[in-house]
Amino acid sequence: MKYNCNIIKDLLPSYTDNICSDESKKIIEEHFEECPSCLKLSEIMKDDSIENSLNKEKEDVLSKHNRHVKRKTYTIGIITSVILILPVIVCLICNLAIGHALDWFFIVLTSMLLTASFIVVPLIAESKKLLWTILCSTVSLILLLLTCCIYAGGSWFFIAASSCIFGISVIFAPYIIRNIPFQKSITRHRNIIVFLWDSIWLYAILITCGLYGHYDILYWQMSFVISTYVLTGILLIISIITYAKTVKPVKAGLTIMIAGLWTGLANNAIHLLMPSIKCNGIENIDLSKGFSTIITDNAIFNANVYFTIIVTSFITGIILIGIGFILKHKNR
Ligand SMILES: [Zn+2]
């Protein structure tokens, strides 16, 4: 061999890119006749460079297409906004001409804002389209309720607003919280943050309803004690799911046991927390009557139902915890 393989290998990149001198090209091709390994290496390098340029071209075409689609949707978004602004302007003129004051104009304006939140925001939002749509539509909905309430002279705004926010939160708060870039130390507690946020709005509904209906002390006691009792159970379950460092069947078992216990003891716990209340369909249940098989009155029937709930949940829970421990043992 006239030339060492290493020298040829050094020249190969410029050869495959077709930028070497004719002399080098000649030397390399002469070497190929004698050395199949260098020839093979050159073919591999050629394939690679073809693949790379194909990939680059593909990416170029895709990004061009994406830019084109983005521009188009953005234009459609702007056109839709203009179309939605037209009735607002017409209403502004009519409202001023007829009433000399702006009243129902604001209802039209906020209605159009709500429509725009669902149509325009997804079109023009650069990223996190769903997040922006939820936030904008919620704000628009609250504004629409406010304007309707003011125009109609009602005092129901806070009930309507808190109920709407509670309903939207129950469905979308987990998604929204997941999309907010919290610090890692806070991210760990996301489930609890969502739960607390939803609870605040539940209490807000209770308070606004109580104030709107001018209810007596019984309403406030019952609504707050019952809600707090239920929420404490849910908080316990969420804490186990989020923080307990154990296998899933054990978590499921504990969760079922707590849910059963909380349901089974609900009446008794509420009685204990509100000893003054003796009516309203909440009876203190004598769970020991749950053993009786002959049902002679309502109290024994209720005791049977609640007793069965507790026993069933405990049996299911213990089975699941057992399965969990067996799985944990096997995995070791
Ligand atoms: Zn060689």
XYZ file of C-alpha atoms and ligand atoms in Angstrom:
333
model
C 0.000 0.000 0.000
C 1.307 3.402 -1.023
C -0.344 5.314 1.825
C -1.061 4.481 5.406
C -4.768 3.931 6.267
C -4.637 6.646 8.941
C -3.667 9.278 6.379
C -6.576 8.192 4.165
C -8.967 8.283 7.131
C -7.904 11.886 7.834
C -8.783 12.796 4.276
C -12.108 10.924 4.169
C -14.379 13.686 5.602
C -13.408 16.162 2.898
C -13.668 13.352 0.312
C -17.256 12.433 1.306
C -18.210 16.120 1.325
C -16.646 16.394 -2.134
C -14.415 19.321 -1.198
C -10.956 17.712 -1.484
C -8.453 18.385 -4.297
C -8.330 16.176 -7.386
C -4.930 14.855 -6.273
C -6.271 13.725 -2.884
C -9.310 12.228 -4.590
C -7.064 10.216 -6.906
C -4.912 9.012 -3.999
C -7.959 7.984 -1.983
C -9.617 6.128 -4.863
C -6.364 4.289 -5.611
C -6.203 3.328 -1.959
C -9.801 2.017 -2.076
C -8.774 -0.524 -4.758
C -6.297 -2.028 -2.360
C -8.084 -1.447 0.964
C -11.719 -2.631 1.355
C -11.944 -1.421 4.972
C -11.319 2.250 4.046
C -13.793 1.889 1.154
C -16.430 0.603 3.564
C -15.760 3.438 6.019
C -16.182 5.974 3.228
C -19.550 4.434 2.258
C -20.756 4.583 5.861
C -19.713 8.244 6.103
C -21.533 9.024 2.842
C -24.732 7.347 4.123
C -24.495 9.339 7.329
C -24.091 12.639 5.584
C -27.071 11.836 3.293
C -29.202 10.921 6.304
C -28.166 14.109 8.098
C -29.005 16.340 5.200
C -32.353 14.524 4.739
C -33.167 15.041 8.413
C -32.212 18.683 8.229
C -34.393 19.159 5.185
C -37.297 17.399 6.929
C -36.931 19.658 9.974
C -36.780 22.734 7.742
C -39.985 21.729 5.922
C -41.778 20.955 9.212
C -40.790 24.192 10.922
C -41.769 26.176 7.812
C -45.154 24.411 7.809
C -45.590 25.058 11.554
C -44.792 28.740 11.111
C -47.296 28.906 8.251
C -50.053 27.218 10.313
C -49.287 29.459 13.312
C -49.496 32.607 11.167
C -52.797 31.417 9.696
C -54.442 30.606 13.070
C -53.171 33.920 14.460
C -54.780 35.787 11.539
C -58.071 33.878 12.035
C -57.888 34.802 15.762
C -57.471 38.495 14.983
C -60.307 38.451 12.392
C -62.619 36.719 14.904
C -61.762 39.357 17.541
C -62.698 42.116 15.111
C -66.000 40.350 14.301
C -66.734 40.043 18.031
C -65.925 43.719 18.642
C -68.485 44.872 16.009
C -71.656 44.058 18.028
C -69.990 45.623 21.082
C -69.502 48.911 19.201
C -73.067 48.791 17.819
C -74.417 48.208 21.337
C -72.280 51.023 22.731
C -73.768 53.476 20.223
C -77.365 52.211 20.704
C -77.080 52.154 24.484
C -75.733 55.700 24.594
C -78.336 56.923 22.094
C -81.302 55.326 23.871
C -80.403 55.351 27.541
C -77.689 58.026 27.737
C -75.982 55.689 30.172
C -74.166 52.415 29.815
C -76.003 49.482 31.385
C -76.769 46.501 29.166
C -73.790 47.437 27.020
C -71.564 45.912 29.698
C -73.532 42.663 29.531
C -72.935 42.470 25.769
C -69.271 43.373 26.283
C -68.671 40.666 28.902
C -70.660 38.106 26.853
C -68.390 38.796 23.899
C -65.360 38.478 26.201
C -66.612 35.045 27.254
C -67.124 34.033 23.613
C -63.661 35.350 22.741
C -62.129 33.343 25.601
C -63.362 30.129 24.003
C -62.682 31.035 20.357
C -59.899 33.629 20.148
C -57.674 32.662 23.098
C -56.981 29.085 21.866
C -56.140 30.512 18.433
C -53.674 33.209 19.486
C -52.129 31.718 22.659
C -48.526 30.740 21.876
C -48.397 27.865 24.362
C -50.504 26.338 27.193
C -53.668 27.046 25.191
C -55.990 25.124 27.523
C -54.602 26.894 30.609
C -55.140 30.366 29.109
C -58.611 29.398 27.841
C -59.672 28.238 31.320
C -58.274 31.347 33.066
C -59.704 33.856 30.548
C -63.125 32.173 30.367
C -63.390 32.046 34.169
C -62.579 35.750 34.520
C -65.038 36.621 31.703
C -67.759 34.472 33.260
C -67.331 36.215 36.631
C -67.468 39.626 34.927
C -70.611 38.582 33.015
C -72.286 37.483 36.261
C -71.286 40.757 37.921
C -72.680 42.924 35.117
C -75.914 40.870 34.940
C -76.315 41.122 38.715
C -75.731 44.891 38.744
C -78.062 45.438 35.737
C -80.801 43.250 37.254
C -80.339 44.816 40.685
C -79.785 41.456 42.380
C -77.643 40.514 45.336
C -76.844 36.984 44.187
C -73.474 37.756 42.603
C -71.295 36.259 45.360
C -73.276 32.996 45.499
C -73.130 32.613 41.718
C -69.440 33.582 41.531
C -68.276 31.308 44.356
C -70.318 28.379 42.991
C -68.900 28.857 39.494
C -65.321 29.099 40.759
C -65.849 26.021 42.969
C -67.278 24.006 40.042
C -64.495 25.055 37.668
C -61.837 24.442 40.353
C -62.995 20.910 41.127
C -62.491 19.978 37.473
C -59.565 22.155 36.377
C -57.526 23.114 39.495
C -55.342 19.949 39.328
C -54.502 20.760 35.684
C -53.853 24.462 36.393
C -51.625 23.755 39.424
C -49.640 21.219 37.374
C -48.939 23.925 34.776
C -47.741 26.567 37.225
C -43.943 26.345 37.569
C -43.654 26.064 41.372
C -40.414 25.330 43.213
C -39.734 21.642 43.766
C -40.398 21.917 47.525
C -43.920 23.214 46.771
C -44.581 20.847 43.841
C -44.523 17.931 46.311
C -47.603 19.342 48.054
C -49.624 19.982 44.868
C -52.473 17.641 45.857
C -52.890 19.399 49.201
C -52.785 22.844 47.545
C -55.589 21.789 45.154
C -57.604 20.388 48.079
C -57.197 23.568 50.175
C -58.098 25.769 47.206
C -61.300 23.779 46.530
C -62.160 23.776 50.275
C -61.859 27.577 50.453
C -64.458 27.881 47.682
C -66.760 25.333 49.288
C -66.755 27.396 52.497
C -67.245 30.529 50.375
C -70.452 28.979 48.956
C -71.657 28.126 52.483
C -70.963 31.663 53.717
C -72.526 33.429 50.717
C -75.625 31.167 50.851
C -75.967 31.787 54.592
C -75.707 35.543 54.178
C -78.028 35.619 51.157
C -80.692 33.492 52.838
C -80.331 35.157 56.277
C -80.299 31.694 57.849
C -80.228 31.098 61.598
C -77.439 29.697 63.764
C -78.535 26.095 63.042
C -77.616 26.525 59.359
C -74.150 27.856 60.188
C -73.467 25.128 62.765
C -74.685 22.265 60.633
C -73.173 23.381 57.330
C -69.752 24.064 58.841
C -69.585 20.979 61.080
C -70.750 18.569 58.350
C -68.473 20.114 55.677
C -65.461 20.148 57.997
C -66.081 16.526 59.011
C -66.282 15.383 55.365
C -63.286 17.514 54.316
C -61.122 16.168 57.165
C -61.761 12.616 55.905
C -60.862 13.621 52.350
C -57.715 15.423 53.591
C -56.634 12.282 55.434
C -57.124 10.152 52.319
C -55.260 12.646 50.074
C -52.385 12.795 52.603
C -52.045 8.993 52.575
C -52.104 8.866 48.762
C -49.556 11.702 48.505
C -47.112 11.109 51.342
C -47.290 7.460 52.547
C -44.123 5.712 51.393
C -45.612 2.298 50.710
C -46.907 0.131 47.864
C -50.173 0.969 46.092
C -52.342 -1.883 47.522
C -51.475 -0.786 51.093
C -52.428 2.809 50.240
C -55.693 1.575 48.672
C -56.427 -0.545 51.772
C -55.846 2.359 54.186
C -57.926 4.679 51.987
C -60.889 2.258 51.911
C -60.706 1.755 55.690
C -60.738 5.513 56.374
C -63.564 6.093 53.875
C -65.621 3.322 55.503
C -64.908 4.503 59.028
C -65.701 8.132 58.150
C -69.007 7.142 56.534
C -69.973 4.684 59.265
C -69.250 7.101 62.103
C -70.581 10.228 60.352
C -73.827 10.537 62.330
C -72.204 9.815 65.685
C -69.288 12.196 65.039
C -71.632 15.030 64.043
C -73.708 14.378 67.173
C -70.592 14.489 69.285
C -69.495 17.787 67.689
C -72.963 19.352 67.983
C -74.567 17.932 71.131
C -77.294 20.602 71.029
C -78.755 19.262 67.793
C -81.183 16.421 68.243
C -83.211 16.496 65.049
C -82.791 17.180 61.346
C -82.547 13.525 60.366
C -79.192 13.024 62.046
C -79.642 10.358 64.689
C -76.994 9.089 67.008
C -76.526 5.501 65.922
C -75.976 2.735 68.455
C -73.548 0.650 66.426
C -73.723 -2.230 68.913
C -77.245 -2.849 67.555
C -75.549 -3.705 64.249
C -75.120 -7.229 65.593
C -78.874 -7.787 65.710
C -80.171 -9.860 62.847
C -83.845 -9.193 63.514
C -84.818 -5.707 62.402
C -87.688 -4.350 64.473
C -87.233 -0.603 64.108
C -85.436 2.120 62.172
C -82.621 2.455 64.708
C -81.625 -1.208 64.314
C -81.874 -0.904 60.525
C -79.576 2.157 60.504
C -77.160 0.510 62.924
C -77.019 -2.523 60.606
C -76.296 -0.390 57.530
C -73.510 1.664 59.153
C -72.051 -1.353 60.930
C -71.926 -3.254 57.603
C -70.177 -0.312 55.893
C -67.463 -0.227 58.571
C -66.946 -4.017 58.707
C -66.868 -4.390 54.891
C -64.398 -1.549 54.464
C -62.136 -3.000 57.171
C -62.192 -6.507 55.658
C -61.451 -5.101 52.156
C -58.758 -2.828 53.591
C -57.035 -5.630 55.505
C -57.070 -7.906 52.417
C -55.504 -5.130 50.288
C -52.876 -4.333 52.931
C -52.046 -8.066 53.109
C -51.660 -8.222 49.309
C -49.450 -5.121 49.513
C -47.130 -6.690 52.084
C -46.876 -9.937 50.074
C -45.960 -7.939 46.935
C -43.425 -5.851 48.862
C -41.827 -9.037 50.214
C -41.698 -10.657 46.759
C -40.057 -7.612 45.169
C -37.224 -7.800 47.678
Zn -6.954 1.714 4.121
